[in-house]
RNA sequence: GGAGCCGUAGUUCAGCUGGUUAGAACGCUUGACUGUCACUCAAGAGGUCGCGAGUUCGAAUCUCGUCGGUUCCGCCA
């Protein structure tokens, strides 16, 4: 099919182009028919340009009259200055006086109107994603994504990294997230797994001597989703030999700085802050603290202050080794309604209620729980929080982890409610010194917090040496061992995580011993990796950055679906192509699979 | 796996404590209009109130179930 190809895009014509004869190709985004003259807004991914069609040119005028929204057309004409410019449009000073309009394709009435401030529900937008992507805002997200891709590649090329593709079809491992499985036709009853991350491959590449590996790769995890979690997502995955933690920090900070500088025009300060896991949990109730909150709003532990109280709620918590802690909201008017909604919120987290004390302007204080607290304790609390008239403190009691994390969430809720987040900032922070082990009370066993190959901190090695032979008798000690394991956090989002790995089998065996893995289990779970490690594994460590989240932040959204061309719903369904779907009986037969229920 | 919110015209929503023919805006169709840019104006078409039970003389409205979307908890080494 022949048509007049564009000489320009719809986003670039300006006054200086006046008098030029141009051709534009694009989609009809708006038609304004005034009777004697028709204005058409023509859209492509670069912008919008106004076409003007006066009635004098009968042939073009009749074509213009027949145009519907989202028709694809080619328009040719002379660029001219508008008699009244539109300051809201980038090309608003000019218009194209159309001499020829070719309709390249018609469009049915779309399920929703393609406009920047789209009214359609997300469900509809995912289903007709190609229409959604015609909106500049979403298209720009993909363009930015592409740009960051190139920045990342350039950075790692310059830093002498080797980009190596690792398999998509790999061995299933029972550790970590649930695998997406791919049945084998050749080996009936056997399955490949899609990678949750290329973790084992990149470590083996270190054994290979590929001392700087990087890959922008897809990862797959069959777990329940959130606004910032998709079943398939993209990572900037890297691994290096002969490095320690600070070397990894430096490389990651380098690529982040390049991205911010080149994609957003922002110079970030390095090195980034470093905060231990313990500090983050104690002060912010989260391992991904948002440091943009004005006045910080740190959590205050008042367990000591209230330890002698008769107040049953606090008493019960403390006697069960729990804590009493709170946060202070500085100088804000807090209504009954807000307290009710916060109370409802903590109830969903299985707290009985939310304690609060309002410090009034006249020096008095108001709270349903004051009557249970004597004067000494009341003034102790006031002192702990450094509370002044106008402030409100919120208090929770119970199991330590639960209290801290709930207060961490309250902190974010309050910050949002009272506009305490500085949206112009990017607050990066490394969180390190995570615990290496966790302990599951229900089955009386240790598990690896990060993964089984995370190197313990050098200072804590003695605790491992002492404890590994009789783990159950050294629970406290073993749980206090810190790992050389770190997360990068930006504005309360986990951007990625990594660790220095264990490369020596003596240390590895001690860790396995704590995790209660027999030789057979080790062999079954990680055999090939352990085999590789027998032949001279260098010290190594790495990191994986969540690419989608980085793009989301740069796009000013928390929803990574806005940065992915074809995202899935929270139930992992692709609404556009209706996947997953049933397959033909014949396919199942070839795979030796039968479906129950 | 658990909890909350949502589901009414093509779209976004309104529809009070159950009660004649379920409304508005945008979009769509037709017509008028020569400088609009959310053009304006006039007329019109358009509904399985997500689906299924139940309560009731009567259900968009109340109850239960179910499906879908979304948020949170669990989960995500």
Coordinates of C-alpha atoms in Angstrom, one line a residue, chain A residues 306-320 324:
Chain A
X306 CA 6.6 1.8 81.6
X307 CA 8.0 -1.5 82.9
X308 CA 6.5 -1.0 86.4
X309 CA 3.0 -0.1 85.3
X310 CA -0.1 -1.8 86.5
X311 CA -1.7 -1.2 83.0
X312 CA -2.6 -4.6 81.9
X313 CA -2.0 -4.1 78.2
X314 CA 1.6 -3.0 78.7
X315 CA 2.2 -5.5 81.5
X316 CA 1.1 -8.5 79.4
X317 CA 3.3 -7.4 76.5
X318 CA 6.4 -6.9 78.7
X319 CA 5.9 -10.1 80.7
X320 CA 5.8 -12.0 77.4
X324 CA 6.1 -1.0 74.3

